[in-house]
Amino acid sequence: MKKFLNEFKEFAMRGNVLDMAVGIIVGAAFTAIVTSLVDDILSPIIGLLVRVNFSDLVVSIAGVDLKYGSFIMAVINFLIVAFVLFTLIKFMNKAASLGKKPKEEEAPTTKECPYCKSEISIEATRCPNCTSYLP
């Protein structure tokens, strides 16, 4: 049992596990901000434009309330979070590639023998395979 607990402690204290935990916590906080943005700002603005409060959009079927307005707001929440994450990842990838220089193509070190079609050194004057003199 002690070995199991030591292995678990070693796993939990690895850097990437801690990074993932921090990412999840920050993501949850960001989702709360986006939810507040949608519920408190965007929903009322959209409601002004279409003259409907989305939280009031409810269908009652056999005494059961289906709050499809809340579902519409959840979809808008998802789209905003997905868009922000997309732009953030795109920005991070672009920023990471700015510091890198494009890889220069190396000069060829081999060539093909015109007679036997084998690969030989570019400096060769005679093919080691077919012994032909090279131009």
mmCIF file of C-alpha atoms in Angstrom:
data_model
loop_
_atom_site.group_PDB
_atom_site.id
_atom_site.type_symbol
_atom_site.label_atom_id
_atom_site.label_comp_id
_atom_site.label_asym_id
_atom_site.label_seq_id
_atom_site.Cartn_x
_atom_site.Cartn_y
_atom_site.Cartn_z
ATOM 1 C CA MET A 1 0.000 0.000 0.000
ATOM 2 C CA LYS A 2 2.864 2.370 0.820
ATOM 3 C CA LYS A 3 4.438 1.748 -2.588
ATOM 4 C CA PHE A 4 1.113 2.542 -4.261
ATOM 5 C CA LEU A 5 0.819 5.831 -2.343
ATOM 6 C CA ASN A 6 4.403 6.787 -3.239
ATOM 7 C CA GLU A 7 3.725 6.075 -6.930
ATOM 8 C CA PHE A 8 0.550 8.163 -6.771
ATOM 9 C CA LYS A 9 2.410 11.023 -5.074
ATOM 10 C CA GLU A 10 5.125 10.895 -7.760
ATOM 11 C CA PHE A 11 2.458 10.946 -10.499
ATOM 12 C CA ALA A 12 0.498 13.813 -8.941
ATOM 13 C CA MET A 13 3.568 15.981 -8.424
ATOM 14 C CA ARG A 14 4.796 15.751 -12.015
ATOM 15 C CA GLY A 15 4.939 19.095 -13.773
ATOM 16 C CA ASN A 16 2.478 18.294 -16.547
ATOM 17 C CA VAL A 17 -0.191 17.092 -14.085
ATOM 18 C CA LEU A 18 0.092 20.339 -12.137
ATOM 19 C CA ASP A 19 0.002 22.352 -15.383
ATOM 20 C CA MET A 20 -3.162 20.518 -16.408
ATOM 21 C CA ALA A 21 -4.784 21.231 -13.040
ATOM 22 C CA VAL A 22 -3.973 24.935 -13.335
ATOM 23 C CA GLY A 23 -5.359 24.933 -16.893
ATOM 24 C CA ILE A 24 -8.627 23.359 -15.748
ATOM 25 C CA ILE A 25 -9.031 25.879 -12.921
ATOM 26 C CA VAL A 26 -8.313 28.840 -15.214
ATOM 27 C CA GLY A 27 -10.670 27.362 -17.819
ATOM 28 C CA ALA A 28 -13.462 27.078 -15.245
ATOM 29 C CA ALA A 29 -12.936 30.702 -14.194
ATOM 30 C CA PHE A 30 -12.935 31.791 -17.846
ATOM 31 C CA THR A 31 -16.162 29.858 -18.459
ATOM 32 C CA ALA A 32 -17.768 31.664 -15.514
ATOM 33 C CA ILE A 33 -16.765 35.006 -17.059
ATOM 34 C CA VAL A 34 -18.194 34.026 -20.454
ATOM 35 C CA THR A 35 -21.391 32.740 -18.841
ATOM 36 C CA SER A 36 -21.814 36.054 -17.049
ATOM 37 C CA LEU A 37 -21.120 37.929 -20.296
ATOM 38 C CA VAL A 38 -23.807 35.951 -22.121
ATOM 39 C CA ASP A 39 -26.385 35.917 -19.325
ATOM 40 C CA ASP A 40 -25.941 39.476 -18.073
ATOM 41 C CA ILE A 41 -24.924 41.440 -21.175
ATOM 42 C CA LEU A 42 -25.513 39.625 -24.470
ATOM 43 C CA SER A 43 -28.846 38.050 -23.580
ATOM 44 C CA PRO A 44 -30.466 41.381 -22.627
ATOM 45 C CA ILE A 45 -29.020 43.076 -25.743
ATOM 46 C CA ILE A 46 -30.321 40.288 -27.986
ATOM 47 C CA GLY A 47 -33.576 40.479 -26.067
ATOM 48 C CA LEU A 48 -33.827 44.200 -26.872
ATOM 49 C CA LEU A 49 -33.257 43.538 -30.550
ATOM 50 C CA VAL A 50 -35.840 40.753 -30.878
ATOM 51 C CA ARG A 51 -38.011 42.068 -28.040
ATOM 52 C CA VAL A 52 -37.893 38.737 -26.194
ATOM 53 C CA ASN A 53 -36.225 37.809 -22.926
ATOM 54 C CA PHE A 54 -34.521 34.482 -23.578
ATOM 55 C CA SER A 55 -34.899 33.341 -19.993
ATOM 56 C CA ASP A 56 -38.678 33.599 -20.494
ATOM 57 C CA LEU A 57 -38.691 31.272 -23.509
ATOM 58 C CA VAL A 58 -40.326 28.170 -22.073
ATOM 59 C CA VAL A 59 -42.587 25.506 -23.545
ATOM 60 C CA SER A 60 -44.844 23.567 -21.203
ATOM 61 C CA ILE A 61 -45.624 20.020 -22.295
ATOM 62 C CA ALA A 62 -47.808 17.956 -19.977
ATOM 63 C CA GLY A 63 -46.818 20.077 -16.990
ATOM 64 C CA VAL A 64 -43.082 19.893 -17.775
ATOM 65 C CA ASP A 65 -41.292 23.156 -18.568
ATOM 66 C CA LEU A 66 -38.719 23.011 -21.375
ATOM 67 C CA LYS A 67 -36.501 26.073 -21.071
ATOM 68 C CA TYR A 68 -35.241 26.329 -24.636
ATOM 69 C CA GLY A 69 -34.206 29.958 -24.109
ATOM 70 C CA SER A 70 -31.614 28.824 -21.571
ATOM 71 C CA PHE A 71 -30.433 26.248 -24.083
ATOM 72 C CA ILE A 72 -29.975 28.965 -26.734
ATOM 73 C CA MET A 73 -27.869 30.942 -24.247
ATOM 74 C CA ALA A 74 -25.788 27.824 -23.473
ATOM 75 C CA VAL A 75 -25.124 27.381 -27.205
ATOM 76 C CA ILE A 76 -24.047 31.039 -27.445
ATOM 77 C CA ASN A 77 -21.791 30.438 -24.398
ATOM 78 C CA PHE A 78 -20.172 27.476 -26.130
ATOM 79 C CA LEU A 79 -19.636 29.385 -29.376
ATOM 80 C CA ILE A 80 -17.976 32.284 -27.561
ATOM 81 C CA VAL A 81 -15.674 29.991 -25.549
ATOM 82 C CA ALA A 82 -14.791 27.969 -28.665
ATOM 83 C CA PHE A 83 -14.062 31.147 -30.662
ATOM 84 C CA VAL A 84 -11.885 32.644 -27.933
ATOM 85 C CA LEU A 85 -9.947 29.389 -27.520
ATOM 86 C CA PHE A 86 -9.508 29.120 -31.301
ATOM 87 C CA THR A 87 -8.137 32.658 -31.562
ATOM 88 C CA LEU A 88 -5.933 32.174 -28.486
ATOM 89 C CA ILE A 89 -4.394 28.957 -29.843
ATOM 90 C CA LYS A 90 -3.967 30.534 -33.282
ATOM 91 C CA PHE A 91 -2.205 33.531 -31.686
ATOM 92 C CA MET A 92 0.029 31.299 -29.547
ATOM 93 C CA ASN A 93 1.032 29.187 -32.569
ATOM 94 C CA LYS A 94 1.837 32.318 -34.563
ATOM 95 C CA ALA A 95 3.840 33.798 -31.673
ATOM 96 C CA ALA A 96 5.780 30.548 -31.296
ATOM 97 C CA SER A 97 6.646 30.493 -34.991
ATOM 98 C CA LEU A 98 7.875 34.120 -35.052
ATOM 99 C CA GLY A 99 11.146 33.322 -33.298
ATOM 100 C CA LYS A 100 11.981 30.413 -35.571
ATOM 101 C CA LYS A 101 13.929 30.992 -38.735
ATOM 102 C CA PRO A 102 12.861 29.088 -41.814
ATOM 103 C CA LYS A 103 15.066 26.075 -42.350
ATOM 104 C CA GLU A 104 17.470 26.603 -45.217
ATOM 105 C CA GLU A 105 17.765 23.831 -47.733
ATOM 106 C CA GLU A 106 21.120 22.102 -47.634
ATOM 107 C CA ALA A 107 23.215 21.767 -50.770
ATOM 108 C CA PRO A 108 22.971 18.277 -52.273
ATOM 109 C CA THR A 109 25.831 15.926 -51.417
ATOM 110 C CA THR A 110 24.953 13.177 -53.873
ATOM 111 C CA LYS A 111 24.009 12.852 -57.534
ATOM 112 C CA GLU A 112 22.778 10.103 -59.813
ATOM 113 C CA CYS A 113 25.085 8.328 -62.237
ATOM 114 C CA PRO A 114 23.680 8.926 -65.760
ATOM 115 C CA TYR A 115 24.706 5.413 -66.828
ATOM 116 C CA CYS A 116 23.764 3.009 -64.033
ATOM 117 C CA LYS A 117 21.387 5.354 -62.134
ATOM 118 C CA SER A 118 23.021 4.645 -58.762
ATOM 119 C CA GLU A 119 23.523 7.352 -56.139
ATOM 120 C CA ILE A 120 27.100 8.597 -55.884
ATOM 121 C CA SER A 121 29.018 11.457 -54.279
ATOM 122 C CA ILE A 122 28.580 14.812 -55.996
ATOM 123 C CA GLU A 123 32.372 15.199 -56.208
ATOM 124 C CA ALA A 124 32.933 11.851 -57.961
ATOM 125 C CA THR A 125 34.525 11.913 -61.411
ATOM 126 C CA ARG A 126 34.048 8.190 -61.934
ATOM 127 C CA CYS A 127 31.142 5.979 -60.835
ATOM 128 C CA PRO A 128 32.265 3.407 -58.243
ATOM 129 C CA ASN A 129 29.507 1.036 -59.365
ATOM 130 C CA CYS A 130 29.776 0.959 -63.164
ATOM 131 C CA THR A 131 33.262 2.593 -63.433
ATOM 132 C CA SER A 132 32.053 5.033 -66.070
ATOM 133 C CA TYR A 133 33.727 8.412 -66.379
ATOM 134 C CA LEU A 134 31.332 11.169 -65.402
ATOM 135 C CA PRO A 135 30.972 14.428 -67.306
#
